[in-house]
Amino acid sequence: MPISIIRQPLSTVDAPWVAAGIFDKEPAADLRGTGAEALAARLLEEKEIKGGVGDTVPLYEPAGFRSPALLLFGLGAKAKLDARAAFSAGVALSRRLAGKPRERVAVSVAAILEAGDAPLVSALVEGITVGMRGPGLRKTEPNRHPFPFDLIAPEGTSDEGVAELERLAARGAIVGEAVNEARRMVNTPPSEKAPAVLAEAIRDAASACGVTAEAWTEARIREERFGGLLGVAAGSDEPPAFVTLEYQGAGDAPFLAIVGKGVTFDSGGLSLKPTSSMEDMKADMTGAAVAAATIIAAARLGLRVNVRGYLALTENMTGGRAMKLGDVLTMRNGKTVEVLNTDAEGRLILADALSYAAEAAPARMVDLATLTGACIVGLGTRIAGLFANDDDLAGDVAAAAETTGERVWAMPMDDDFKDALKSGVADLKNVGGKWGGAITAAKFLEEFVAGIPWAHLDIAGPSWVDGENSTRDAGGTGCFVRTLVAYLERSAGA
Ligand code: BES
Ligand code: MN
Ligand code: ZN
């Protein structure tokens, strides 16, 4: 259902629930002069509520309101409102309300417009959309009840202003739904998303949105000599799959290639992971899910960009035909790799996918991969490692991330890190030494990009949340869909 913009004073809105932002020191403008102003001010003054991002307080029967219920949602410090705060506040708002069925919610954007730019309205809508869906995909009693919502614009908003809000709301819903789609794929139990099953689901979802999509089976993968993908898949009873996606929104202009790691379950292979490290390894296909969701969102938004996706999908298992330590694989680009740790499987499948993508001569390539635990050691769970062979591209990715509040940190790519990958038997080995594991992994990938401007996001940390809080659900995050959509919009000059 499209989100409509209601232009009238908050207190006159006829909806079962209205929601309004508050800052950490003061109620926002649209509460002023209403029966809720004194109440909100008192709650803040008494420190019963903080007005911080993620705080929510329901008030029933607010004096002078047409609506029987008002949810106050915190936006933090007024001077610090940014996309991350607006998104998180939106998540908290809808997590709070979606616990029960709600007929309709009308959300005021007055506070957002008072403190920031109109585009933050999209971030709020993205957050509201994301907060409606949780990780409880297989609960017999649903614990999340998505609700329809509208936005309330301040009374004085111009017609153009309303039109702009309509556009931002529609954008926010599409982007939020793309994040949810990626989260849903990640949160799906691993045995329900075998590579071929996931490939076909992605192909069908993409085709339905005007994206040209192909899903290769194992026979084609063998014909195309994807030695890395076949090597990793050898230990599984499930065949691998490879998906190509193409959205052409800008005629014959150059295209961006987005490459995704799609390990639907990473047991580690013969270099088996301990149970505690294996628990979340259904999320090892986050890169592929995010790449697909981004391209689908670009198509749904009608962005004037050209973008192609390359998703390498496989399980990493321990079957009787599993690759063994010391085995040598020949990758798509002809380079040979000695496998000395079967748990460093992501780089093996990305090697083929990057080589193949590079053959189509994209202007730039970005890959997303839950690649290394080392990246989490270095940067923690909320920041992605950003590695690149091109400073302009790295700068553009970082600038896009800045606009969404998703966090990246540029990492070194000095050539001496490559020394750790020397093999006595083959061109490379698939593991470096003990130190700098996220960097040696990136240097490995660089061997397969054929000199094309390329950036690699190691999303092992931000792909997954262990413990929920009011602004984040546990489970898959769909991280960097929002940033990549922003990147594409910026590259289109939108
Ligand atoms: N999928 C893992 C990386 C990972 C770890 C993602 C934790 C999310 C959370 C990857 O395939 C892996 O196992 N990497 C190894 C590489 C090592 C063997 C060089 C790692 O990080 O331990
Ligand atoms: Mn692994
Ligand atoms: Zn992995």
Short mmCIF file of C-alpha atoms and ligand atoms in Angstrom, two decimals:
data_model
loop_
_atom_site.label_atom_id
_atom_site.label_comp_id
_atom_site.label_asym_id
_atom_site.label_seq_id
_atom_site.Cartn_x
_atom_site.Cartn_y
_atom_site.Cartn_z
CA MET A 1 0.00 0.00 0.00
CA PRO A 2 1.51 3.37 -0.95
CA ILE A 3 2.34 5.68 1.92
CA SER A 4 0.20 8.80 1.80
CA ILE A 5 1.11 12.20 3.15
CA ILE A 6 -1.41 13.75 5.53
CA ARG A 7 -1.00 17.52 5.77
CA GLN A 8 -2.72 18.63 8.97
CA PRO A 9 -1.97 19.33 12.63
CA LEU A 10 -0.95 16.23 14.56
CA SER A 11 -3.73 16.54 17.10
CA THR A 12 -6.43 16.51 14.40
CA VAL A 13 -5.27 13.35 12.64
CA ASP A 14 -7.83 10.58 12.73
CA ALA A 15 -5.84 7.35 13.11
CA PRO A 16 -5.80 4.57 15.73
CA TRP A 17 -2.18 5.55 16.46
CA VAL A 18 -0.16 8.63 15.76
CA ALA A 19 3.59 8.82 16.35
CA ALA A 20 5.68 11.92 16.91
CA GLY A 21 9.40 12.49 17.37
CA ILE A 22 10.95 14.02 20.46
CA PHE A 23 14.49 15.21 21.02
CA ASP A 24 16.56 14.56 24.11
CA LYS A 25 15.92 18.01 25.53
CA GLU A 26 12.58 19.08 24.12
CA PRO A 27 9.43 17.88 22.42
CA ALA A 28 9.46 18.58 18.67
CA ALA A 29 7.55 21.42 17.08
CA ASP A 30 4.40 19.52 16.24
CA LEU A 31 3.72 18.66 19.88
CA ARG A 32 3.94 22.31 20.85
CA GLY A 33 0.60 23.77 21.72
CA THR A 34 -0.99 20.32 21.96
CA GLY A 35 -2.21 18.56 25.07
CA ALA A 36 0.82 16.27 24.88
CA GLU A 37 3.42 19.04 25.06
CA ALA A 38 3.40 19.50 28.82
CA LEU A 39 3.26 15.76 29.33
CA ALA A 40 6.24 15.11 27.08
CA ALA A 41 8.19 18.00 28.59
CA ARG A 42 7.49 16.71 32.10
CA LEU A 43 8.52 13.16 31.22
CA LEU A 44 11.80 14.52 29.87
CA GLU A 45 12.31 16.82 32.83
CA GLU A 46 11.70 14.00 35.32
CA LYS A 47 14.04 11.83 33.28
CA GLU A 48 11.31 9.24 32.93
CA ILE A 49 12.18 9.29 29.25
CA LYS A 50 15.42 10.38 27.65
CA GLY A 51 14.31 11.12 24.12
CA GLY A 52 17.31 9.18 22.91
CA VAL A 53 17.36 7.27 19.65
CA GLY A 54 15.50 4.04 20.30
CA ASP A 55 13.39 5.32 23.21
CA THR A 56 9.63 5.05 22.75
CA VAL A 57 6.74 5.94 25.06
CA PRO A 58 3.07 5.26 24.38
CA LEU A 59 0.57 7.80 25.73
CA TYR A 60 -3.12 6.95 25.74
CA GLU A 61 -5.92 9.48 25.33
CA PRO A 62 -3.66 12.52 24.99
CA ALA A 63 -5.68 15.64 25.77
CA GLY A 64 -7.09 17.39 22.71
CA PHE A 65 -6.07 14.66 20.29
CA ARG A 66 -8.45 13.09 17.88
CA SER A 67 -6.37 9.91 17.95
CA PRO A 68 -6.72 7.69 21.04
CA ALA A 69 -3.03 6.86 21.23
CA LEU A 70 0.23 8.68 20.68
CA LEU A 71 3.66 7.09 20.49
CA LEU A 72 6.57 9.38 21.26
CA PHE A 73 9.77 8.22 19.57
CA GLY A 74 13.18 9.54 20.50
CA LEU A 75 15.47 11.14 17.95
CA GLY A 76 18.34 12.06 20.29
CA ALA A 77 20.12 15.38 20.15
CA LYS A 78 18.46 17.76 17.72
CA ALA A 79 21.80 19.03 16.42
CA LYS A 80 23.00 15.50 15.73
CA LEU A 81 20.11 14.10 13.75
CA ASP A 82 21.49 12.13 10.82
CA ALA A 83 20.44 9.19 8.65
CA ARG A 84 21.63 6.63 11.19
CA ALA A 85 19.54 8.24 13.95
CA ALA A 86 16.48 8.63 11.72
CA PHE A 87 16.74 5.01 10.54
CA SER A 88 17.24 3.63 14.04
CA ALA A 89 14.40 5.73 15.45
CA GLY A 90 12.15 4.32 12.72
CA VAL A 91 13.15 0.77 13.58
CA ALA A 92 12.43 1.38 17.27
CA LEU A 93 9.07 2.96 16.48
CA SER A 94 7.83 0.04 14.45
CA ARG A 95 9.38 -2.66 16.64
CA ARG A 96 7.43 -1.09 19.49
CA LEU A 97 4.13 -1.00 17.63
CA ALA A 98 4.39 -4.18 15.54
CA GLY A 99 4.24 -6.44 18.59
CA LYS A 100 0.45 -6.44 18.19
CA PRO A 101 -1.77 -6.03 15.14
CA ARG A 102 -2.35 -2.30 14.38
CA GLU A 103 -4.87 -1.10 11.90
CA ARG A 104 -2.98 2.00 10.81
CA VAL A 105 -0.31 4.33 12.15
CA ALA A 106 0.24 7.94 11.15
CA VAL A 107 3.81 9.08 11.74
CA SER A 108 4.67 12.75 12.00
CA VAL A 109 7.78 13.86 10.15
CA ALA A 110 7.75 17.33 11.72
CA ALA A 111 10.63 16.57 14.08
CA ILE A 112 12.77 15.19 11.25
CA LEU A 113 12.12 18.27 9.10
CA GLU A 114 12.76 20.56 12.05
CA ALA A 115 16.18 19.09 12.73
CA GLY A 116 17.41 17.86 9.36
CA ASP A 117 16.98 17.61 5.63
CA ALA A 118 14.00 16.09 3.86
CA PRO A 119 16.04 13.03 2.69
CA LEU A 120 16.15 11.90 6.33
CA VAL A 121 12.45 11.14 5.88
CA SER A 122 13.49 8.29 3.61
CA ALA A 123 15.82 6.97 6.31
CA LEU A 124 12.94 7.10 8.81
CA VAL A 125 10.65 5.21 6.43
CA GLU A 126 13.41 2.65 5.75
CA GLY A 127 13.70 2.12 9.50
CA ILE A 128 9.94 1.82 10.03
CA THR A 129 9.78 -0.73 7.20
CA VAL A 130 12.72 -2.72 8.56
CA GLY A 131 11.43 -2.71 12.15
CA MET A 132 8.19 -4.39 11.08
CA ARG A 133 9.97 -7.63 10.22
CA GLY A 134 11.85 -9.78 12.68
CA PRO A 135 13.93 -12.92 12.54
CA GLY A 136 11.08 -15.16 13.75
CA LEU A 137 10.40 -16.61 10.31
CA ARG A 138 9.27 -20.01 11.51
CA LYS A 139 7.38 -19.11 14.69
CA THR A 140 4.00 -20.80 14.79
CA GLU A 141 2.56 -17.64 16.41
CA PRO A 142 3.89 -14.57 14.60
CA ASN A 143 5.52 -12.11 16.99
CA ARG A 144 5.64 -9.23 14.53
CA HIS A 145 2.59 -7.70 12.87
CA PRO A 146 3.44 -5.36 9.99
CA PHE A 147 1.09 -2.39 9.86
CA PRO A 148 0.18 0.13 7.17
CA PHE A 149 1.39 3.65 7.86
CA ASP A 150 1.13 7.18 6.55
CA LEU A 151 3.22 10.27 7.17
CA ILE A 152 1.95 13.48 8.70
CA ALA A 153 3.48 16.63 7.21
CA PRO A 154 3.37 19.93 9.08
CA GLU A 155 0.38 22.05 8.14
CA GLY A 156 2.43 24.72 6.40
CA THR A 157 4.14 22.30 4.00
CA SER A 158 3.91 23.44 0.37
CA ASP A 159 2.42 21.28 -2.38
CA GLU A 160 5.92 20.72 -3.71
CA GLY A 161 7.00 19.79 -0.22
CA VAL A 162 4.25 17.19 -0.03
CA ALA A 163 5.22 15.82 -3.44
CA GLU A 164 8.83 15.56 -2.28
CA LEU A 165 7.73 13.72 0.86
CA GLU A 166 5.68 11.34 -1.27
CA ARG A 167 8.73 10.56 -3.38
CA LEU A 168 10.94 10.08 -0.32
CA ALA A 169 8.36 7.84 1.35
CA ALA A 170 8.07 5.66 -1.75
CA ARG A 171 11.84 5.44 -2.00
CA GLY A 172 12.19 4.60 1.67
CA ALA A 173 9.62 1.82 1.42
CA ILE A 174 11.38 0.23 -1.57
CA VAL A 175 14.79 0.43 0.09
CA GLY A 176 13.44 -0.86 3.41
CA GLU A 177 11.73 -3.75 1.66
CA ALA A 178 14.99 -4.59 -0.10
CA VAL A 179 16.78 -4.69 3.26
CA ASN A 180 14.02 -6.95 4.58
CA GLU A 181 14.29 -9.22 1.57
CA ALA A 182 18.02 -9.62 2.21
CA ARG A 183 17.35 -10.23 5.92
CA ARG A 184 14.70 -12.80 5.13
CA MET A 185 17.09 -14.73 2.91
CA VAL A 186 19.81 -14.60 5.57
CA ASN A 187 17.44 -15.63 8.38
CA THR A 188 16.07 -18.56 6.35
CA PRO A 189 17.28 -21.90 7.77
CA PRO A 190 20.22 -23.22 5.77
CA SER A 191 18.57 -26.45 4.64
CA GLU A 192 15.73 -24.42 3.15
CA LYS A 193 18.05 -22.34 0.98
CA ALA A 194 20.29 -24.84 -0.77
CA PRO A 195 22.27 -23.06 -3.50
CA ALA A 196 20.00 -24.10 -6.37
CA VAL A 197 16.88 -23.22 -4.38
CA LEU A 198 18.21 -19.79 -3.42
CA ALA A 199 19.43 -19.16 -6.96
CA GLU A 200 16.01 -19.83 -8.43
CA ALA A 201 14.26 -17.72 -5.79
CA ILE A 202 16.59 -14.80 -6.53
CA ARG A 203 16.24 -15.25 -10.27
CA ASP A 204 12.44 -15.24 -10.02
CA ALA A 205 12.30 -12.23 -7.68
CA ALA A 206 14.66 -10.31 -9.96
CA SER A 207 12.84 -11.23 -13.17
CA ALA A 208 9.57 -10.06 -11.63
CA CYS A 209 11.10 -6.57 -11.21
CA GLY A 210 12.48 -6.18 -14.71
CA VAL A 211 15.98 -7.45 -13.95
CA THR A 212 17.43 -9.88 -16.49
CA ALA A 213 18.41 -12.91 -14.43
CA GLU A 214 20.01 -16.26 -15.10
CA ALA A 215 20.68 -19.11 -12.68
CA TRP A 216 23.38 -21.52 -13.77
CA THR A 217 23.37 -25.14 -12.68
CA GLU A 218 26.47 -27.19 -11.95
CA ALA A 219 26.91 -28.31 -15.57
CA ARG A 220 27.25 -24.72 -16.76
CA ILE A 221 29.57 -23.86 -13.87
CA ARG A 222 31.80 -26.75 -14.94
CA GLU A 223 31.71 -25.65 -18.59
CA GLU A 224 32.76 -22.19 -17.50
CA ARG A 225 35.68 -23.65 -15.51
CA PHE A 226 34.82 -22.15 -12.13
CA GLY A 227 37.38 -24.28 -10.30
CA GLY A 228 37.03 -22.40 -7.00
CA LEU A 229 33.26 -22.70 -6.78
CA LEU A 230 33.40 -26.38 -7.80
CA GLY A 231 36.17 -27.09 -5.31
CA VAL A 232 34.20 -25.65 -2.39
CA ALA A 233 30.98 -27.34 -3.51
CA ALA A 234 32.67 -30.73 -3.80
CA GLY A 235 32.15 -31.48 -0.12
CA SER A 236 28.40 -31.00 -0.33
CA ASP A 237 25.57 -33.15 -1.65
CA GLU A 238 23.98 -29.91 -2.87
CA PRO A 239 25.26 -28.66 -6.23
CA PRO A 240 26.55 -25.08 -6.45
CA ALA A 241 24.77 -22.36 -8.38
CA PHE A 242 25.78 -19.09 -9.99
CA VAL A 243 23.39 -16.22 -10.63
CA THR A 244 23.85 -13.32 -13.01
CA LEU A 245 21.62 -10.26 -12.77
CA GLU A 246 21.46 -7.29 -15.09
CA TYR A 247 19.55 -4.06 -14.68
CA GLN A 248 19.97 -1.60 -17.49
CA GLY A 249 18.55 1.78 -16.57
CA ALA A 250 21.07 3.94 -18.43
CA GLY A 251 21.24 2.71 -22.01
CA ASP A 252 24.76 1.82 -23.07
CA ALA A 253 26.53 3.69 -20.26
CA PRO A 254 29.25 1.79 -18.33
CA PHE A 255 28.08 -0.56 -15.63
CA LEU A 256 28.92 -1.41 -12.04
CA ALA A 257 29.44 -5.08 -11.19
CA ILE A 258 28.33 -6.21 -7.73
CA VAL A 259 29.75 -9.56 -6.69
CA GLY A 260 28.38 -11.46 -3.68
CA LYS A 261 29.66 -14.34 -1.55
CA GLY A 262 26.82 -16.81 -1.23
CA VAL A 263 27.87 -19.62 1.09
CA THR A 264 24.49 -20.90 2.27
CA PHE A 265 26.17 -22.76 5.11
CA ASP A 266 29.83 -22.63 6.10
CA SER A 267 30.79 -25.61 8.25
CA GLY A 268 34.43 -24.84 7.51
CA GLY A 269 34.77 -28.03 5.46
CA LEU A 270 37.49 -30.43 6.61
CA SER A 271 39.04 -27.47 8.46
CA LEU A 272 35.87 -27.80 10.51
CA LYS A 273 34.62 -24.93 12.63
CA PRO A 274 33.80 -25.52 16.29
CA THR A 275 30.05 -25.46 17.04
CA SER A 276 30.05 -21.97 18.51
CA SER A 277 31.60 -20.52 15.33
CA MET A 278 29.26 -22.49 13.09
CA GLU A 279 25.97 -21.40 14.71
CA ASP A 280 25.47 -18.32 12.55
CA MET A 281 26.98 -19.67 9.36
CA LYS A 282 23.66 -19.68 7.53
CA ALA A 283 24.45 -15.95 7.24
CA ASP A 284 27.51 -16.61 5.10
CA MET A 285 25.44 -15.81 2.01
CA THR A 286 24.77 -12.23 3.12
CA GLY A 287 26.93 -10.76 0.34
CA ALA A 288 24.88 -12.51 -2.34
CA ALA A 289 21.58 -11.58 -0.69
CA VAL A 290 22.60 -7.92 -0.39
CA ALA A 291 23.86 -7.77 -3.97
CA ALA A 292 20.57 -9.21 -5.25
CA ALA A 293 18.39 -6.98 -3.05
CA THR A 294 20.34 -3.89 -4.14
CA ILE A 295 19.91 -4.59 -7.83
CA ILE A 296 16.21 -5.34 -7.37
CA ALA A 297 15.82 -2.06 -5.47
CA ALA A 298 17.65 -0.17 -8.25
CA ALA A 299 15.17 -1.59 -10.76
CA ARG A 300 12.13 -0.86 -8.60
CA LEU A 301 13.37 2.71 -8.12
CA GLY A 302 13.99 3.05 -11.85
CA LEU A 303 17.48 4.41 -11.23
CA ARG A 304 19.31 5.66 -14.31
CA VAL A 305 22.23 3.32 -13.82
CA ASN A 306 23.53 0.09 -15.28
CA VAL A 307 24.40 -2.60 -12.80
CA ARG A 308 25.09 -6.31 -12.97
CA GLY A 309 25.22 -8.87 -10.21
CA TYR A 310 27.31 -12.02 -9.93
CA LEU A 311 26.40 -14.36 -7.09
CA ALA A 312 28.44 -17.45 -6.26
CA LEU A 313 26.33 -19.88 -4.23
CA THR A 314 27.47 -23.06 -2.51
CA GLU A 315 27.58 -24.92 0.78
CA ASN A 316 30.93 -25.57 2.45
CA MET A 317 30.63 -29.09 3.83
CA THR A 318 32.71 -32.12 4.75
CA GLY A 319 31.41 -34.83 2.38
CA GLY A 320 33.54 -37.67 1.05
CA ARG A 321 34.50 -35.67 -2.01
CA ALA A 322 35.37 -32.55 -0.05
CA MET A 323 38.50 -30.69 -1.10
CA LYS A 324 41.50 -31.70 0.99
CA LEU A 325 44.33 -29.63 2.39
CA GLY A 326 47.01 -29.58 -0.26
CA ASP A 327 44.58 -29.84 -3.15
CA VAL A 328 45.15 -27.38 -5.96
CA LEU A 329 42.26 -25.65 -7.75
CA THR A 330 42.47 -23.88 -11.10
CA MET A 331 40.36 -20.77 -11.04
CA ARG A 332 38.37 -19.20 -13.87
CA ASN A 333 41.24 -16.87 -14.81
CA GLY A 334 43.72 -19.76 -14.95
CA LYS A 335 45.52 -19.03 -11.68
CA THR A 336 46.18 -22.07 -9.49
CA VAL A 337 45.47 -22.05 -5.75
CA GLU A 338 46.74 -24.47 -3.13
CA VAL A 339 44.04 -25.03 -0.50
CA LEU A 340 45.61 -25.11 2.93
CA ASN A 341 42.49 -24.25 4.92
CA THR A 342 39.10 -25.29 3.60
CA ASP A 343 37.47 -22.68 5.86
CA ALA A 344 38.97 -19.93 3.70
CA GLU A 345 36.34 -20.84 1.09
CA GLY A 346 34.86 -17.41 0.42
CA ARG A 347 37.89 -16.18 -1.49
CA LEU A 348 37.86 -19.34 -3.63
CA ILE A 349 34.36 -18.78 -4.91
CA LEU A 350 34.83 -15.01 -5.21
CA ALA A 351 37.95 -15.59 -7.30
CA ASP A 352 35.83 -17.17 -10.02
CA ALA A 353 33.01 -14.66 -9.68
CA LEU A 354 35.36 -11.65 -9.83
CA SER A 355 37.30 -13.09 -12.77
CA TYR A 356 34.10 -13.74 -14.66
CA ALA A 357 32.66 -10.31 -13.84
CA ALA A 358 35.91 -8.63 -14.92
CA GLU A 359 35.68 -10.28 -18.35
CA ALA A 360 32.55 -8.23 -19.06
CA ALA A 361 34.67 -5.07 -18.55
CA PRO A 362 32.61 -3.21 -15.93
CA ALA A 363 33.66 0.35 -15.14
CA ARG A 364 33.95 -0.62 -11.49
CA MET A 365 33.39 -3.68 -9.31
CA VAL A 366 32.26 -3.94 -5.69
CA ASP A 367 32.15 -7.22 -3.83
CA LEU A 368 30.43 -7.97 -0.55
CA ALA A 369 31.55 -10.91 1.53
CA THR A 370 31.33 -12.23 5.07
CA LEU A 371 34.96 -13.04 4.48
CA THR A 372 37.02 -13.08 7.66
CA GLY A 373 36.74 -13.33 11.42
CA ALA A 374 39.92 -11.24 11.41
CA CYS A 375 37.94 -8.25 10.14
CA ILE A 376 35.67 -8.53 13.20
CA VAL A 377 38.71 -8.73 15.46
CA GLY A 378 40.01 -5.51 13.91
CA LEU A 379 36.89 -3.42 13.50
CA GLY A 380 34.26 -4.97 15.74
CA THR A 381 30.82 -6.14 14.73
CA ARG A 382 29.41 -2.89 13.38
CA ILE A 383 32.01 -1.67 10.91
CA ALA A 384 32.82 -3.21 7.53
CA GLY A 385 36.37 -3.34 6.24
CA LEU A 386 36.72 -1.39 3.01
CA PHE A 387 39.52 -2.56 0.74
CA ALA A 388 40.15 -1.21 -2.73
CA ASN A 389 42.65 -0.96 -5.55
CA ASP A 390 41.29 2.49 -6.44
CA ASP A 391 41.09 5.49 -4.13
CA ASP A 392 38.29 7.23 -6.05
CA LEU A 393 36.07 4.19 -5.82
CA ALA A 394 36.86 3.68 -2.13
CA GLY A 395 36.04 7.36 -1.54
CA ASP A 396 32.71 7.06 -3.35
CA VAL A 397 31.71 3.96 -1.37
CA ALA A 398 32.70 5.66 1.88
CA ALA A 399 30.78 8.81 0.91
CA ALA A 400 27.66 6.77 0.16
CA ALA A 401 28.00 4.99 3.51
CA GLU A 402 28.28 8.38 5.18
CA THR A 403 24.83 9.33 3.85
CA THR A 404 23.15 6.22 5.29
CA GLY A 405 25.04 5.92 8.55
CA GLU A 406 26.29 2.44 7.71
CA ARG A 407 29.93 2.26 8.72
CA VAL A 408 33.02 1.35 6.72
CA TRP A 409 36.70 1.76 7.50
CA ALA A 410 39.38 1.93 4.82
CA MET A 411 42.01 -0.75 5.28
CA PRO A 412 45.55 -0.98 3.90
CA MET A 413 46.33 -2.85 0.71
CA ASP A 414 50.14 -2.69 0.67
CA ASP A 415 51.69 -5.25 -1.63
CA ASP A 416 53.87 -6.84 1.03
CA PHE A 417 50.73 -8.44 2.48
CA LYS A 418 50.73 -10.59 -0.66
CA ASP A 419 53.91 -12.34 0.45
CA ALA A 420 51.90 -14.35 2.95
CA LEU A 421 50.01 -15.98 0.07
CA LYS A 422 53.04 -17.54 -1.65
CA SER A 423 52.72 -21.24 -2.34
CA GLY A 424 55.55 -23.63 -3.21
CA VAL A 425 53.24 -25.69 -5.36
CA ALA A 426 50.73 -23.32 -6.99
CA ASP A 427 50.47 -19.62 -7.90
CA LEU A 428 48.88 -18.79 -4.54
CA LYS A 429 47.73 -20.46 -1.37
CA ASN A 430 44.35 -19.64 0.08
CA VAL A 431 45.52 -18.57 3.54
CA GLY A 432 48.05 -16.05 4.75
CA GLY A 433 49.81 -16.19 8.07
CA LYS A 434 48.49 -15.54 11.52
CA TRP A 435 48.26 -11.75 11.25
CA GLY A 436 46.31 -9.30 9.13
CA GLY A 437 43.92 -11.98 7.91
CA ALA A 438 41.33 -9.59 6.53
CA ILE A 439 44.03 -7.84 4.49
CA THR A 440 45.65 -10.99 3.11
CA ALA A 441 42.15 -12.17 2.11
CA ALA A 442 41.61 -8.90 0.23
CA LYS A 443 45.02 -9.19 -1.43
CA PHE A 444 44.02 -12.67 -2.55
CA LEU A 445 40.85 -11.31 -4.17
CA GLU A 446 42.83 -8.58 -5.89
CA GLU A 447 44.59 -11.27 -7.94
CA PHE A 448 41.29 -11.90 -9.73
CA VAL A 449 40.00 -8.42 -10.61
CA ALA A 450 42.17 -7.96 -13.71
CA GLY A 451 43.12 -4.41 -12.74
CA ILE A 452 39.56 -3.10 -12.88
CA PRO A 453 38.73 -0.47 -10.23
CA TRP A 454 37.40 -2.63 -7.43
CA ALA A 455 36.30 -2.33 -3.82
CA HIS A 456 35.77 -5.16 -1.38
CA LEU A 457 33.55 -4.87 1.69
CA ASP A 458 34.30 -7.44 4.36
CA ILE A 459 30.92 -7.52 6.11
CA ALA A 460 31.59 -10.45 8.48
CA GLY A 461 30.85 -8.16 11.45
CA PRO A 462 27.87 -6.04 10.41
CA SER A 463 26.04 -8.86 8.59
CA TRP A 464 24.73 -10.32 11.81
CA VAL A 465 23.43 -9.19 15.22
CA ASP A 466 23.70 -11.52 18.20
CA GLY A 467 21.67 -9.64 20.78
CA GLU A 468 18.75 -7.44 19.84
CA ASN A 469 18.08 -4.01 21.26
CA SER A 470 15.32 -1.47 20.65
CA THR A 471 16.88 -0.26 17.39
CA ARG A 472 18.09 -3.57 15.97
CA ASP A 473 16.72 -7.06 15.64
CA ALA A 474 18.88 -10.08 16.18
CA GLY A 475 19.88 -12.10 13.11
CA GLY A 476 20.61 -10.96 9.58
CA THR A 477 20.89 -7.22 9.02
CA GLY A 478 20.87 -6.81 5.25
CA CYS A 479 23.74 -4.39 5.79
CA PHE A 480 24.87 -2.17 2.91
CA VAL A 481 21.76 -2.48 0.76
CA ARG A 482 21.02 1.09 1.84
CA THR A 483 24.56 2.24 1.12
CA LEU A 484 24.79 0.57 -2.28
CA VAL A 485 21.46 2.06 -3.35
CA ALA A 486 22.78 5.46 -2.24
CA TYR A 487 25.99 4.80 -4.17
CA LEU A 488 24.01 4.02 -7.33
CA GLU A 489 21.83 7.11 -6.92
CA ARG A 490 24.89 9.27 -6.46
CA SER A 491 26.59 7.73 -9.49
CA ALA A 492 23.46 8.53 -11.51
CA GLY A 493 23.64 12.09 -10.24
CA ALA A 494 20.25 11.64 -8.54
N1 BES B 1 32.55 -17.14 6.78
C1 BES B 1 33.80 -17.08 7.46
C2 BES B 1 34.09 -15.70 8.06
C3 BES B 1 33.20 -15.26 9.18
C4 BES B 1 33.57 -15.47 10.49
C5 BES B 1 32.02 -14.59 8.93
C6 BES B 1 32.75 -15.05 11.52
C7 BES B 1 31.21 -14.18 9.95
C8 BES B 1 31.58 -14.40 11.26
C9 BES B 1 34.92 -17.41 6.48
O1 BES B 1 34.61 -18.32 5.49
C10 BES B 1 36.02 -18.01 7.28
O2 BES B 1 35.80 -19.06 7.82
N2 BES B 1 37.18 -17.34 7.33
C11 BES B 1 38.27 -17.84 8.06
C12 BES B 1 39.51 -17.58 7.24
C13 BES B 1 40.74 -18.22 7.79
C14 BES B 1 40.61 -19.74 7.73
C15 BES B 1 41.92 -17.76 7.00
C16 BES B 1 38.33 -17.12 9.40
O3 BES B 1 38.05 -15.92 9.44
O4 BES B 1 38.62 -17.78 10.38
MN MN B 2 34.83 -20.30 6.10
ZN ZN B 3 32.65 -18.41 4.92
#
